[in-house]
PDB file of C-alpha atoms and ligand atoms in Angstrom:
ATOM      1  CA  UNK A   1      62.918  27.987-158.048  1.00  0.00           C
ATOM      2  CA  UNK A   2      66.455  28.454-156.756  1.00  0.00           C
ATOM      3  CA  UNK A   3      68.138  31.739-155.872  1.00  0.00           C
ATOM      4  CA  UNK A   4      69.927  33.103-158.966  1.00  0.00           C
ATOM      5  CA  UNK A   5      73.071  33.534-156.856  1.00  0.00           C
ATOM      6  CA  UNK A   6      73.149  29.852-155.938  1.00  0.00           C
ATOM      7  CA  UNK A   7      75.826  28.263-158.132  1.00  0.00           C
ATOM      8  CA  UNK A   8      77.152  24.750-158.401  1.00  0.00           C
ATOM      9  CA  UNK A   9      80.625  23.351-158.646  1.00  0.00           C
ATOM     10  CA  UNK A  10      82.517  20.112-158.123  1.00  0.00           C
ATOM     11  CA  UNK A  11      84.761  19.730-155.097  1.00  0.00           C
ATOM     12  CA  UNK A  12      87.289  16.967-154.669  1.00  0.00           C
ATOM     13  CA  UNK A  13      88.739  15.521-151.526  1.00  0.00           C
ATOM     14  CA  UNK A  14      90.989  12.709-150.375  1.00  0.00           C
ATOM     15  CA  UNK A  15      89.213   9.857-148.577  1.00  0.00           C
ATOM     16  CA  UNK A  16      92.482   8.502-147.179  1.00  0.00           C
ATOM     17  CA  UNK A  17      93.811  11.675-145.566  1.00  0.00           C
ATOM     18  CA  UNK A  18      93.393  11.794-141.755  1.00  0.00           C
ATOM     19  CA  UNK A  19      91.784  15.240-142.097  1.00  0.00           C
ATOM     20  CA  UNK A  20      89.202  15.871-144.857  1.00  0.00           C
ATOM     21  CA  UNK A  21      90.788  18.433-147.164  1.00  0.00           C
ATOM     22  CA  UNK A  22      89.436  19.995-150.292  1.00  0.00           C
ATOM     23  CA  UNK A  23      91.725  19.546-153.335  1.00  0.00           C
ATOM     24  CA  UNK A  24      91.788  22.767-155.272  1.00  0.00           C
ATOM     25  CA  UNK A  25      91.184  22.735-159.005  1.00  0.00           C
ATOM     26  CA  UNK A  26      93.579  25.630-159.489  1.00  0.00           C
ATOM     27  CA  UNK A  27      96.609  23.463-158.756  1.00  0.00           C
ATOM     28  CA  UNK A  28      95.532  20.988-161.391  1.00  0.00           C
ATOM     29  CA  UNK A  29      95.720  23.618-164.104  1.00  0.00           C
ATOM     30  CA  UNK A  30      99.187  24.618-162.921  1.00  0.00           C
ATOM     31  CA  UNK A  31     100.406  21.041-163.329  1.00  0.00           C
ATOM     32  CA  UNK A  32     101.124  20.731-159.610  1.00  0.00           C
ATOM     33  CA  UNK A  33      98.252  18.476-158.620  1.00  0.00           C
ATOM     34  CA  UNK A  34      98.981  14.747-158.818  1.00  0.00           C
ATOM     35  CA  UNK A  35      95.827  13.177-157.365  1.00  0.00           C
ATOM     36  CA  UNK A  36      94.179  12.917-160.786  1.00  0.00           C
ATOM     37  CA  UNK A  37      97.305  11.689-162.578  1.00  0.00           C
ATOM     38  CA  UNK A  38      99.418   8.527-162.498  1.00  0.00           C
ATOM     39  CA  UNK A  39     101.866  10.508-160.341  1.00  0.00           C
ATOM     40  CA  UNK A  40      99.538   9.838-157.389  1.00  0.00           C
ATOM     41  CA  UNK A  41     101.681   6.756-156.645  1.00  0.00           C
ATOM     42  CA  UNK A  42     104.336   9.131-155.314  1.00  0.00           C
ATOM     43  CA  UNK A  43     101.992  10.522-152.688  1.00  0.00           C
ATOM     44  CA  UNK A  44     102.889   9.641-149.073  1.00  0.00           C
ATOM     45  CA  UNK A  45      99.241   9.227-148.095  1.00  0.00           C
ATOM     46  CA  UNK A  46      98.625   6.873-151.024  1.00  0.00           C
ATOM     47  CA  UNK A  47     101.622   4.739-150.042  1.00  0.00           C
ATOM     48  CA  UNK A  48     100.299   4.454-146.500  1.00  0.00           C
ATOM     49  CA  UNK A  49      96.987   3.116-147.854  1.00  0.00           C
ATOM     50  CA  UNK A  50      97.879   0.632-150.593  1.00  0.00           C
ATOM     51  CA  UNK A  51      94.679  -1.404-150.044  1.00  0.00           C
ATOM     52  CA  UNK A  52      92.921   0.515-152.808  1.00  0.00           C
ATOM     53  CA  UNK A  53      95.546  -0.218-155.448  1.00  0.00           C
ATOM     54  CA  UNK A  54      93.191  -0.017-158.450  1.00  0.00           C
ATOM     55  CA  UNK A  55      93.813   3.317-160.135  1.00  0.00           C
ATOM     56  CA  UNK A  56      90.814   5.326-161.188  1.00  0.00           C
ATOM     57  CA  UNK A  57      89.919   6.864-164.524  1.00  0.00           C
ATOM     58  CA  UNK A  58      92.930   8.303-166.449  1.00  0.00           C
ATOM     59  CA  UNK A  59      95.306   7.008-163.817  1.00  0.00           C
ATOM     60  CA  UNK A  60      93.681   9.023-161.015  1.00  0.00           C
ATOM     61  CA  UNK A  61      94.227   8.032-157.395  1.00  0.00           C
ATOM     62  CA  UNK A  62      91.533   5.634-156.124  1.00  0.00           C
ATOM     63  CA  UNK A  63      91.250   7.742-152.945  1.00  0.00           C
ATOM     64  CA  UNK A  64      90.198  10.798-154.916  1.00  0.00           C
ATOM     65  CA  UNK A  65      86.510  11.607-154.386  1.00  0.00           C
ATOM     66  CA  UNK A  66      84.453  14.162-156.234  1.00  0.00           C
ATOM     67  CA  UNK A  67      81.010  15.506-155.420  1.00  0.00           C
ATOM     68  CA  UNK A  68      78.683  18.174-156.745  1.00  0.00           C
ATOM     69  CA  UNK A  69      77.926  20.987-154.311  1.00  0.00           C
ATOM     70  CA  UNK A  70      76.255  24.373-154.352  1.00  0.00           C
ATOM     71  CA  UNK A  71      77.464  27.677-152.982  1.00  0.00           C
ATOM     72  CA  UNK A  72      76.394  31.305-152.694  1.00  0.00           C
ATOM     73  CA  UNK A  73      78.283  33.332-155.295  1.00  0.00           C
ATOM     74  CA  UNK A  74      77.760  36.656-153.494  1.00  0.00           C
ATOM     75  CA  UNK A  75      78.629  35.636-149.919  1.00  0.00           C
ATOM     76  CA  UNK A  76      81.904  37.137-148.646  1.00  0.00           C
ATOM     77  CA  UNK A  77      83.063  33.677-147.529  1.00  0.00           C
ATOM     78  CA  UNK A  78      82.401  30.653-149.755  1.00  0.00           C
ATOM     79  CA  UNK A  79      80.620  27.827-147.975  1.00  0.00           C
ATOM     80  CA  UNK A  80      79.737  24.700-149.915  1.00  0.00           C
ATOM     81  CA  UNK A  81      76.304  23.188-149.374  1.00  0.00           C
ATOM     82  CA  UNK A  82      75.506  19.593-150.374  1.00  0.00           C
ATOM     83  CA  UNK A  83      72.605  19.283-152.811  1.00  0.00           C
ATOM     84  CA  UNK A  84      70.458  17.549-150.233  1.00  0.00           C
ATOM     85  CA  UNK A  85      70.747  20.505-147.815  1.00  0.00           C
ATOM     86  CA  UNK A  86      70.277  23.213-150.434  1.00  0.00           C
ATOM     87  CA  UNK A  87      66.758  22.032-151.164  1.00  0.00           C
ATOM     88  CA  UNK A  88      65.908  22.547-147.496  1.00  0.00           C
ATOM     89  CA  UNK A  89      67.566  25.936-147.046  1.00  0.00           C
ATOM     90  CA  UNK A  90      66.157  29.263-148.180  1.00  0.00           C
ATOM     91  CA  UNK A  91      68.594  29.269-151.147  1.00  0.00           C
ATOM     92  CA  UNK A  92      66.805  26.364-152.770  1.00  0.00           C
ATOM     93  CA  UNK A  93      63.234  27.632-152.961  1.00  0.00           C
ATOM     94  CA  UNK A  94      61.234  30.853-153.224  1.00  0.00           C
ATOM     95  CA  UNK A  95      62.271  31.859-149.713  1.00  0.00           C
ATOM     96  CA  UNK A  96      65.533  33.294-151.095  1.00  0.00           C
ATOM     97  CA  UNK A  97      63.604  36.509-151.734  1.00  0.00           C
ATOM     98  CA  UNK A  98      63.857  37.183-147.990  1.00  0.00           C
ATOM     99  CA  UNK A  99      67.632  36.602-147.801  1.00  0.00           C
ATOM    100  CA  UNK A 100      69.420  39.863-146.991  1.00  0.00           C
ATOM    101  CA  UNK A 101      72.284  39.021-149.379  1.00  0.00           C
ATOM    102  CA  UNK A 102      69.839  38.434-152.217  1.00  0.00           C
ATOM    103  CA  UNK A 103      67.941  41.626-151.418  1.00  0.00           C
ATOM    104  CA  UNK A 104      71.156  43.678-151.326  1.00  0.00           C
ATOM    105  CA  UNK A 105      72.540  42.363-154.599  1.00  0.00           C
ATOM    106  CA  UNK A 106      69.429  41.789-156.695  1.00  0.00           C
ATOM    107  CA  UNK A 107      67.361  44.800-155.602  1.00  0.00           C
ATOM    108  CA  UNK A 108      64.230  42.867-156.541  1.00  0.00           C
ATOM    109  CA  UNK A 109      62.033  45.863-155.823  1.00  0.00           C
ATOM    110  CA  UNK A 110      63.283  47.252-159.123  1.00  0.00           C
ATOM    111  CA  UNK A 111      62.759  44.182-161.259  1.00  0.00           C
ATOM    112  CA  UNK A 112      61.037  41.110-159.815  1.00  0.00           C
ATOM    113  CA  UNK A 113      57.324  40.550-160.157  1.00  0.00           C
ATOM    114  CA  UNK A 114      57.473  37.870-157.500  1.00  0.00           C
ATOM    115  CA  UNK A 115      59.051  40.015-154.788  1.00  0.00           C
ATOM    116  CA  UNK A 116      56.718  42.897-155.330  1.00  0.00           C
ATOM    117  CA  UNK A 117      57.677  45.993-157.246  1.00  0.00           C
ATOM    118  CA  UNK A 118      56.392  49.195-158.748  1.00  0.00           C
ATOM    119  CA  UNK A 119      53.717  47.234-160.625  1.00  0.00           C
ATOM    120  CA  UNK A 120      52.009  46.350-157.349  1.00  0.00           C
ATOM    121  CA  UNK A 121      48.960  48.438-156.435  1.00  0.00           C
ATOM    122  CA  UNK A 122      49.709  51.504-154.311  1.00  0.00           C
ATOM    123  CA  UNK A 123      46.966  52.907-152.087  1.00  0.00           C
ATOM    124  CA  UNK A 124      47.503  56.334-150.478  1.00  0.00           C
ATOM    125  CA  UNK A 125      51.251  55.769-150.891  1.00  0.00           C
ATOM    126  CA  UNK A 126      51.103  52.276-149.355  1.00  0.00           C
ATOM    127  CA  UNK A 127      52.239  49.362-151.522  1.00  0.00           C
ATOM    128  CA  UNK A 128      49.989  46.292-151.456  1.00  0.00           C
ATOM    129  CA  UNK A 129      51.961  43.369-152.994  1.00  0.00           C
ATOM    130  CA  UNK A 130      49.618  41.085-154.910  1.00  0.00           C
ATOM    131  CA  UNK A 131      51.174  37.839-153.783  1.00  0.00           C
ATOM    132  CA  UNK A 132      50.507  38.447-150.083  1.00  0.00           C
ATOM    133  CA  UNK A 133      47.582  37.678-147.783  1.00  0.00           C
ATOM    134  CA  UNK A 134      46.622  40.325-145.229  1.00  0.00           C
ATOM    135  CA  UNK A 135      45.304  40.030-141.664  1.00  0.00           C
ATOM    136  CA  UNK A 136      43.005  42.626-140.056  1.00  0.00           C
ATOM    137  CA  UNK A 137      45.776  43.707-137.639  1.00  0.00           C
ATOM    138  CA  UNK A 138      47.960  44.679-140.626  1.00  0.00           C
ATOM    139  CA  UNK A 139      50.219  41.667-140.800  1.00  0.00           C
ATOM    140  CA  UNK A 140      50.970  39.858-144.061  1.00  0.00           C
ATOM    141  CA  UNK A 141      51.549  36.251-145.037  1.00  0.00           C
ATOM    142  CA  UNK A 142      53.507  34.962-148.029  1.00  0.00           C
ATOM    143  CA  UNK A 143      52.804  31.277-148.618  1.00  0.00           C
ATOM    144  CA  UNK A 144      54.421  29.431-151.520  1.00  0.00           C
ATOM    145  CA  UNK A 145      53.316  26.334-153.434  1.00  0.00           C
ATOM    146  CA  UNK A 146      55.671  24.151-151.402  1.00  0.00           C
ATOM    147  CA  UNK A 147      54.142  25.475-148.152  1.00  0.00           C
ATOM    148  CA  UNK A 148      57.031  27.833-147.237  1.00  0.00           C
ATOM    149  CA  UNK A 149      55.665  30.790-145.242  1.00  0.00           C
ATOM    150  CA  UNK A 150      56.895  34.244-144.250  1.00  0.00           C
ATOM    151  CA  UNK A 151      55.085  36.710-142.008  1.00  0.00           C
ATOM    152  CA  UNK A 152      55.604  40.453-141.486  1.00  0.00           C
ATOM    153  CA  UNK A 153      53.829  43.772-140.991  1.00  0.00           C
ATOM    154  CA  UNK A 154      52.182  45.622-143.862  1.00  0.00           C
ATOM    155  CA  UNK A 155      52.945  49.037-145.308  1.00  0.00           C
ATOM    156  CA  UNK A 156      50.313  50.885-143.296  1.00  0.00           C
ATOM    157  CA  UNK A 157      51.581  49.599-139.952  1.00  0.00           C
ATOM    158  CA  UNK A 158      55.177  50.259-141.029  1.00  0.00           C
ATOM    159  CA  UNK A 159      54.271  53.783-142.058  1.00  0.00           C
ATOM    160  CA  UNK A 160      52.489  54.602-138.817  1.00  0.00           C
ATOM    161  CA  UNK A 161      55.191  53.123-136.572  1.00  0.00           C
ATOM    162  CA  UNK A 162      58.379  54.350-138.237  1.00  0.00           C
ATOM    163  CA  UNK A 163      60.327  54.838-135.031  1.00  0.00           C
ATOM    164  CA  UNK A 164      60.633  51.215-133.824  1.00  0.00           C
ATOM    165  CA  UNK A 165      63.613  50.904-131.466  1.00  0.00           C
ATOM    166  CA  UNK A 166      63.402  47.261-130.357  1.00  0.00           C
ATOM    167  CA  UNK A 167      61.842  43.989-131.503  1.00  0.00           C
ATOM    168  CA  UNK A 168      61.374  40.988-129.220  1.00  0.00           C
ATOM    169  CA  UNK A 169      60.353  37.657-130.700  1.00  0.00           C
ATOM    170  CA  UNK A 170      57.840  36.082-128.360  1.00  0.00           C
ATOM    171  CA  UNK A 171      57.088  32.816-130.190  1.00  0.00           C
ATOM    172  CA  UNK A 172      59.455  29.856-130.260  1.00  0.00           C
ATOM    173  CA  UNK A 173      59.656  27.182-132.959  1.00  0.00           C
ATOM    174  CA  UNK A 174      56.700  24.853-133.462  1.00  0.00           C
ATOM    175  CA  UNK A 175      53.091  25.160-134.580  1.00  0.00           C
ATOM    176  CA  UNK A 176      52.099  28.493-133.085  1.00  0.00           C
ATOM    177  CA  UNK A 177      50.762  31.943-133.896  1.00  0.00           C
ATOM    178  CA  UNK A 178      53.847  34.063-134.712  1.00  0.00           C
ATOM    179  CA  UNK A 179      54.076  36.855-132.165  1.00  0.00           C
ATOM    180  CA  UNK A 180      56.542  39.666-131.524  1.00  0.00           C
ATOM    181  CA  UNK A 181      56.659  42.798-129.383  1.00  0.00           C
ATOM    182  CA  UNK A 182      57.571  46.158-130.934  1.00  0.00           C
ATOM    183  CA  UNK A 183      58.935  48.953-128.752  1.00  0.00           C
ATOM    184  CA  UNK A 184      58.512  52.525-129.926  1.00  0.00           C
ATOM    185  CA  UNK A 185      58.385  55.864-128.165  1.00  0.00           C
ATOM    186  CA  UNK A 186      58.285  54.215-124.751  1.00  0.00           C
ATOM    187  CA  UNK A 187      55.441  51.852-125.634  1.00  0.00           C
ATOM    188  CA  UNK A 188      55.754  48.090-126.203  1.00  0.00           C
ATOM    189  CA  UNK A 189      53.066  46.644-128.433  1.00  0.00           C
ATOM    190  CA  UNK A 190      52.387  42.985-129.388  1.00  0.00           C
ATOM    191  CA  UNK A 191      51.874  42.032-133.019  1.00  0.00           C
ATOM    192  CA  UNK A 192      50.448  38.551-133.450  1.00  0.00           C
ATOM    193  CA  UNK A 193      49.624  36.807-136.699  1.00  0.00           C
ATOM    194  CA  UNK A 194      46.085  35.369-136.305  1.00  0.00           C
ATOM    195  CA  UNK A 195      46.696  31.869-137.723  1.00  0.00           C
ATOM    196  CA  UNK A 196      49.118  29.167-136.535  1.00  0.00           C
ATOM    197  CA  UNK A 197      51.979  27.959-138.736  1.00  0.00           C
ATOM    198  CA  UNK A 198      54.979  25.702-138.217  1.00  0.00           C
ATOM    199  CA  UNK A 199      57.561  28.315-137.206  1.00  0.00           C
ATOM    200  CA  UNK A 200      61.145  27.431-138.140  1.00  0.00           C
ATOM    201  CA  UNK A 201      62.819  30.740-137.323  1.00  0.00           C
ATOM    202  CA  UNK A 202      62.606  34.472-136.668  1.00  0.00           C
ATOM    203  CA  UNK A 203      64.432  37.288-138.423  1.00  0.00           C
ATOM    204  CA  UNK A 204      67.081  37.862-135.745  1.00  0.00           C
ATOM    205  CA  UNK A 205      68.771  40.424-137.993  1.00  0.00           C
ATOM    206  CA  UNK A 206      66.021  42.820-136.827  1.00  0.00           C
ATOM    207  CA  UNK A 207      67.330  42.728-133.274  1.00  0.00           C
ATOM    208  CA  UNK A 208      70.370  44.686-134.465  1.00  0.00           C
ATOM    209  CA  UNK A 209      68.504  46.669-137.119  1.00  0.00           C
ATOM    210  CA  UNK A 210      64.920  47.169-135.889  1.00  0.00           C
ATOM    211  CA  UNK A 211      64.571  50.148-138.235  1.00  0.00           C
ATOM    212  CA  UNK A 212      64.500  47.732-141.222  1.00  0.00           C
ATOM    213  CA  UNK A 213      61.065  46.494-140.111  1.00  0.00           C
ATOM    214  CA  UNK A 214      59.491  49.801-141.079  1.00  0.00           C
ATOM    215  CA  UNK A 215      61.916  50.672-143.895  1.00  0.00           C
ATOM    216  CA  UNK A 216      61.448  47.412-145.829  1.00  0.00           C
ATOM    217  CA  UNK A 217      58.327  45.703-144.394  1.00  0.00           C
ATOM    218  CA  UNK A 218      57.858  43.353-147.370  1.00  0.00           C
ATOM    219  CA  UNK A 219      61.530  42.365-147.737  1.00  0.00           C
ATOM    220  CA  UNK A 220      64.345  42.490-145.202  1.00  0.00           C
ATOM    221  CA  UNK A 221      61.836  43.385-142.486  1.00  0.00           C
ATOM    222  CA  UNK A 222      60.068  39.999-142.430  1.00  0.00           C
ATOM    223  CA  UNK A 223      59.438  38.701-138.900  1.00  0.00           C
ATOM    224  CA  UNK A 224      58.950  34.914-138.982  1.00  0.00           C
ATOM    225  CA  UNK A 225      59.517  32.082-141.432  1.00  0.00           C
ATOM    226  CA  UNK A 226      58.238  28.536-141.420  1.00  0.00           C
ATOM    227  CA  UNK A 227      55.839  26.157-143.090  1.00  0.00           C
ATOM    228  CA  UNK A 228      52.154  25.680-143.533  1.00  0.00           C
ATOM    229  CA  UNK A 229      51.134  23.202-140.794  1.00  0.00           C
ATOM    230  CA  UNK A 230      48.907  20.317-141.932  1.00  0.00           C
ATOM    231  CA  UNK A 231      46.717  20.831-138.873  1.00  0.00           C
ATOM    232  CA  UNK A 232      46.155  24.593-139.360  1.00  0.00           C
ATOM    233  CA  UNK A 233      44.724  26.719-142.154  1.00  0.00           C
ATOM    234  CA  UNK A 234      47.293  29.451-142.403  1.00  0.00           C
ATOM    235  CA  UNK A 235      45.319  31.521-144.951  1.00  0.00           C
ATOM    236  CA  UNK A 236      42.007  31.321-143.096  1.00  0.00           C
ATOM    237  CA  UNK A 237      40.217  34.654-142.716  1.00  0.00           C
ATOM    238  CA  UNK A 238      42.852  36.633-144.664  1.00  0.00           C
ATOM    239  CA  UNK A 239      42.341  38.934-147.635  1.00  0.00           C
ATOM    240  CA  UNK A 240      44.166  38.749-150.944  1.00  0.00           C
ATOM    241  CA  UNK A 241      44.155  40.437-154.380  1.00  0.00           C
ATOM    242  CA  UNK A 242      41.547  43.089-155.189  1.00  0.00           C
ATOM    243  CA  UNK A 243      39.805  42.605-151.839  1.00  0.00           C
ATOM    244  CA  UNK A 244      43.043  43.405-150.017  1.00  0.00           C
ATOM    245  CA  UNK A 245      43.625  46.512-152.133  1.00  0.00           C
ATOM    246  CA  UNK A 246      40.086  47.795-151.438  1.00  0.00           C
ATOM    247  CA  UNK A 247      40.477  47.086-147.719  1.00  0.00           C
ATOM    248  CA  UNK A 248      43.820  48.936-147.572  1.00  0.00           C
ATOM    249  CA  UNK A 249      42.143  51.965-149.128  1.00  0.00           C
ATOM    250  CA  UNK A 250      39.426  51.852-146.472  1.00  0.00           C
ATOM    251  CA  UNK A 251      42.019  51.488-143.729  1.00  0.00           C
ATOM    252  CA  UNK A 252      44.024  54.464-144.995  1.00  0.00           C
ATOM    253  CA  UNK A 253      40.822  56.493-144.984  1.00  0.00           C
ATOM    254  CA  UNK A 254      39.907  55.249-141.496  1.00  0.00           C
ATOM    255  CA  UNK A 255      43.369  56.207-140.264  1.00  0.00           C
ATOM    256  CA  UNK A 256      42.973  59.683-141.685  1.00  0.00           C
ATOM    257  CA  UNK A 257      39.621  60.041-139.905  1.00  0.00           C
ATOM    258  CA  UNK A 258      41.201  58.774-136.696  1.00  0.00           C
ATOM    259  CA  UNK A 259      43.874  61.454-136.930  1.00  0.00           C
ATOM    260  CA  UNK A 260      41.195  64.084-137.582  1.00  0.00           C
ATOM    261  CA  UNK A 261      39.559  62.937-134.344  1.00  0.00           C
ATOM    262  CA  UNK A 262      42.886  63.274-132.523  1.00  0.00           C
ATOM    263  CA  UNK A 263      43.322  66.748-133.939  1.00  0.00           C
ATOM    264  CA  UNK A 264      39.927  67.732-132.648  1.00  0.00           C
ATOM    265  CA  UNK A 265      40.805  66.435-129.189  1.00  0.00           C
ATOM    266  CA  UNK A 266      44.312  67.930-129.002  1.00  0.00           C
ATOM    267  CA  UNK A 267      44.239  70.710-131.538  1.00  0.00           C
ATOM    268  CA  UNK A 268      47.370  72.471-130.420  1.00  0.00           C
ATOM    269  CA  UNK A 269      49.743  69.494-130.489  1.00  0.00           C
ATOM    270  CA  UNK A 270      48.458  67.383-133.357  1.00  0.00           C
ATOM    271  CA  UNK A 271      48.390  69.854-136.217  1.00  0.00           C
ATOM    272  CA  UNK A 272      51.518  68.381-137.901  1.00  0.00           C
ATOM    273  CA  UNK A 273      49.862  64.933-138.127  1.00  0.00           C
ATOM    274  CA  UNK A 274      48.137  65.884-141.359  1.00  0.00           C
ATOM    275  CA  UNK A 275      49.896  66.742-144.568  1.00  0.00           C
ATOM    276  CA  UNK A 276      48.585  69.168-147.127  1.00  0.00           C
ATOM    277  CA  UNK A 277      46.047  66.780-148.532  1.00  0.00           C
ATOM    278  CA  UNK A 278      44.609  65.903-145.155  1.00  0.00           C
ATOM    279  CA  UNK A 279      46.080  62.367-145.314  1.00  0.00           C
ATOM    280  CA  UNK A 280      47.769  60.954-142.239  1.00  0.00           C
ATOM    281  CA  UNK A 281      51.557  61.262-142.544  1.00  0.00           C
ATOM    282  CA  UNK A 282      54.338  58.787-141.807  1.00  0.00           C
ATOM    283  CA  UNK A 283      55.505  58.185-138.225  1.00  0.00           C
ATOM    284  CA  UNK A 284      52.197  59.100-136.646  1.00  0.00           C
ATOM    285  CA  UNK A 285      53.295  57.351-133.476  1.00  0.00           C
ATOM    286  CA  UNK A 286      56.314  59.614-133.072  1.00  0.00           C
ATOM    287  CA  UNK A 287      54.080  62.692-133.053  1.00  0.00           C
ATOM    288  CA  UNK A 288      51.396  61.446-130.680  1.00  0.00           C
ATOM    289  CA  UNK A 289      51.003  61.662-126.960  1.00  0.00           C
ATOM    290  CA  UNK A 290      51.154  58.313-125.177  1.00  0.00           C
ATOM    291  CA  UNK A 291      47.403  58.027-124.624  1.00  0.00           C
ATOM    292  CA  UNK A 292      46.587  58.756-128.268  1.00  0.00           C
ATOM    293  CA  UNK A 293      49.300  56.365-129.414  1.00  0.00           C
ATOM    294  CA  UNK A 294      47.774  53.542-127.367  1.00  0.00           C
ATOM    295  CA  UNK A 295      44.358  54.332-128.839  1.00  0.00           C
ATOM    296  CA  UNK A 296      45.835  54.216-132.351  1.00  0.00           C
ATOM    297  CA  UNK A 297      47.525  50.864-131.708  1.00  0.00           C
ATOM    298  CA  UNK A 298      44.422  49.380-130.153  1.00  0.00           C
ATOM    299  CA  UNK A 299      42.163  50.649-132.936  1.00  0.00           C
ATOM    300  CA  UNK A 300      44.222  49.399-135.896  1.00  0.00           C
ATOM    301  CA  UNK A 301      46.895  46.933-134.830  1.00  0.00           C
ATOM    302  CA  UNK A 302      45.515  44.969-131.880  1.00  0.00           C
ATOM    303  CA  UNK A 303      46.123  41.185-131.966  1.00  0.00           C
ATOM    304  CA  UNK A 304      42.357  40.621-131.712  1.00  0.00           C
ATOM    305  CA  UNK A 305      41.516  43.090-134.527  1.00  0.00           C
ATOM    306  CA  UNK A 306      38.620  42.114-136.785  1.00  0.00           C
ATOM    307  CA  UNK A 307      37.854  43.278-140.314  1.00  0.00           C
ATOM    308  CA  UNK A 308      36.482  46.827-140.198  1.00  0.00           C
ATOM    309  CA  UNK A 309      32.788  47.051-141.113  1.00  0.00           C
ATOM    310  CA  UNK A 310      32.110  49.206-144.158  1.00  0.00           C
TER     311      UNK A 310
HETATM  312  S1  SF4 B 401      97.180  11.249-154.340  1.00  0.00           S
HETATM  313 FE1  SF4 B 401      95.493  10.033-153.521  1.00  0.00          FE
HETATM  314  S2  SF4 B 401      96.058   9.577-151.418  1.00  0.00           S
HETATM  315 FE2  SF4 B 401      97.353  11.265-152.105  1.00  0.00          FE
HETATM  316  S3  SF4 B 401      96.271  13.131-151.474  1.00  0.00           S
HETATM  317 FE3  SF4 B 401      95.646  12.691-153.591  1.00  0.00          FE
HETATM  318  S4  SF4 B 401      93.778  11.502-153.357  1.00  0.00           S
HETATM  319 FE4  SF4 B 401      94.791  11.414-151.378  1.00  0.00          FE
HETATM  320  S1  SF4 B 402      72.696  32.954-149.252  1.00  0.00           S
HETATM  321 FE1  SF4 B 402      71.075  34.308-150.065  1.00  0.00          FE
HETATM  322  S2  SF4 B 402      71.941  35.287-151.906  1.00  0.00           S
HETATM  323 FE2  SF4 B 402      73.223  33.515-151.397  1.00  0.00          FE
HETATM  324  S3  SF4 B 402      72.409  31.831-152.645  1.00  0.00           S
HETATM  325 FE3  SF4 B 402      71.395  31.709-150.631  1.00  0.00          FE
HETATM  326  S4  SF4 B 402      69.508  32.914-150.845  1.00  0.00           S
HETATM  327 FE4  SF4 B 402      70.844  33.451-152.570  1.00  0.00          FE
END
C-alpha cells in the first residue's frame, strides 16, 4: 500500500533541448505554450533539430515527451519520483508509516489501525502495538509482507530512559544485528536487536532529535530500517500478540519490584521513584545513582537479555 500523500502527475519535457527542462502545464492553459500545438514549428530548438519532422498527436512537437511520475504532496519542495523508484522507496510500501512527514501530517496514532493507536493493548500505561514483535531486551520489530523491516525500542525502555541525550548508530549497512548506543545521564548503553536483518539505513534524524526516541518509540523514534534477509530468521525467538502483552505486564511488574529493591537499598534518595500506586514512574534513569542505573540497564535492557522466567 502506498502512502496516502503520494500523488501522481504527468510531466513533460523537451528531448531536443540541450538542458532537460520540465514544461509546465500552467502555461498551456494560458495559451502561451506551443510545444503541444502546431505553433511548435516556430520554436528555435525545433528548427535546429528538423530530423524529427513528423508532428505528433494534434500537431504537437515530435520532441515533446511525457511521462507519469509520483510526488509527495506534503513536502515543502516538490520532487518528482519515477514510478520505478517509488516502489523501492518508503513512499511506495508500508514503510511510509515511519516517514516523519507522514507522521506529522496524518497523525496516525489517532486513526490508523496499522500504525498502532488507542485500540492497542496498554499495560501499566505502556502501549503494546499488536503488529510488532518484541525482543527480551525491549526492542521491537515491524516486518511487513514484502519483507520490509523496522526496528526500535519498546514503550517500557522508552519510559525508563526518558532523558536520552545522544544516539550513535553502531551498525553499518548489510546483513547484521542492528545496534546503537544510547547516552543518558553520563552513561552510554548499547541496544542490540538479537536477530540479523539486511540493514538499509538508520534513522539519522535522531542524531539531531534524540528525545524523539523516547517520546515516540513506535513512530518517529524508529532506529533501523531494512529487509528480511533470506539467510536469517528475523522473527526468531520474538514474542507477538497476546504473549507479548502478557510478557509486558510481567516486565512492568518486575520493574516495579526492582525499584522497590532500590528503595530498600537507598531509602533516602529513591523515594520519588514510586508513584502513588507503587508503580515505577517515567524517567527512572534520571532519578537513579549511576550504580543503580547500570544495574537497571543490565537487568532489563542488556543485549544478551533472555526471556524472564515466570
Ligand atoms: S516546441 Fe518542441 S523543440 Fe521546442 S521546446 Fe517544445 S518540445 Fe522542444
Ligand atoms: S515523503 Fe513521506 S509523506 Fe511524502 S509521500 Fe513519501 S512517505 Fe508519504
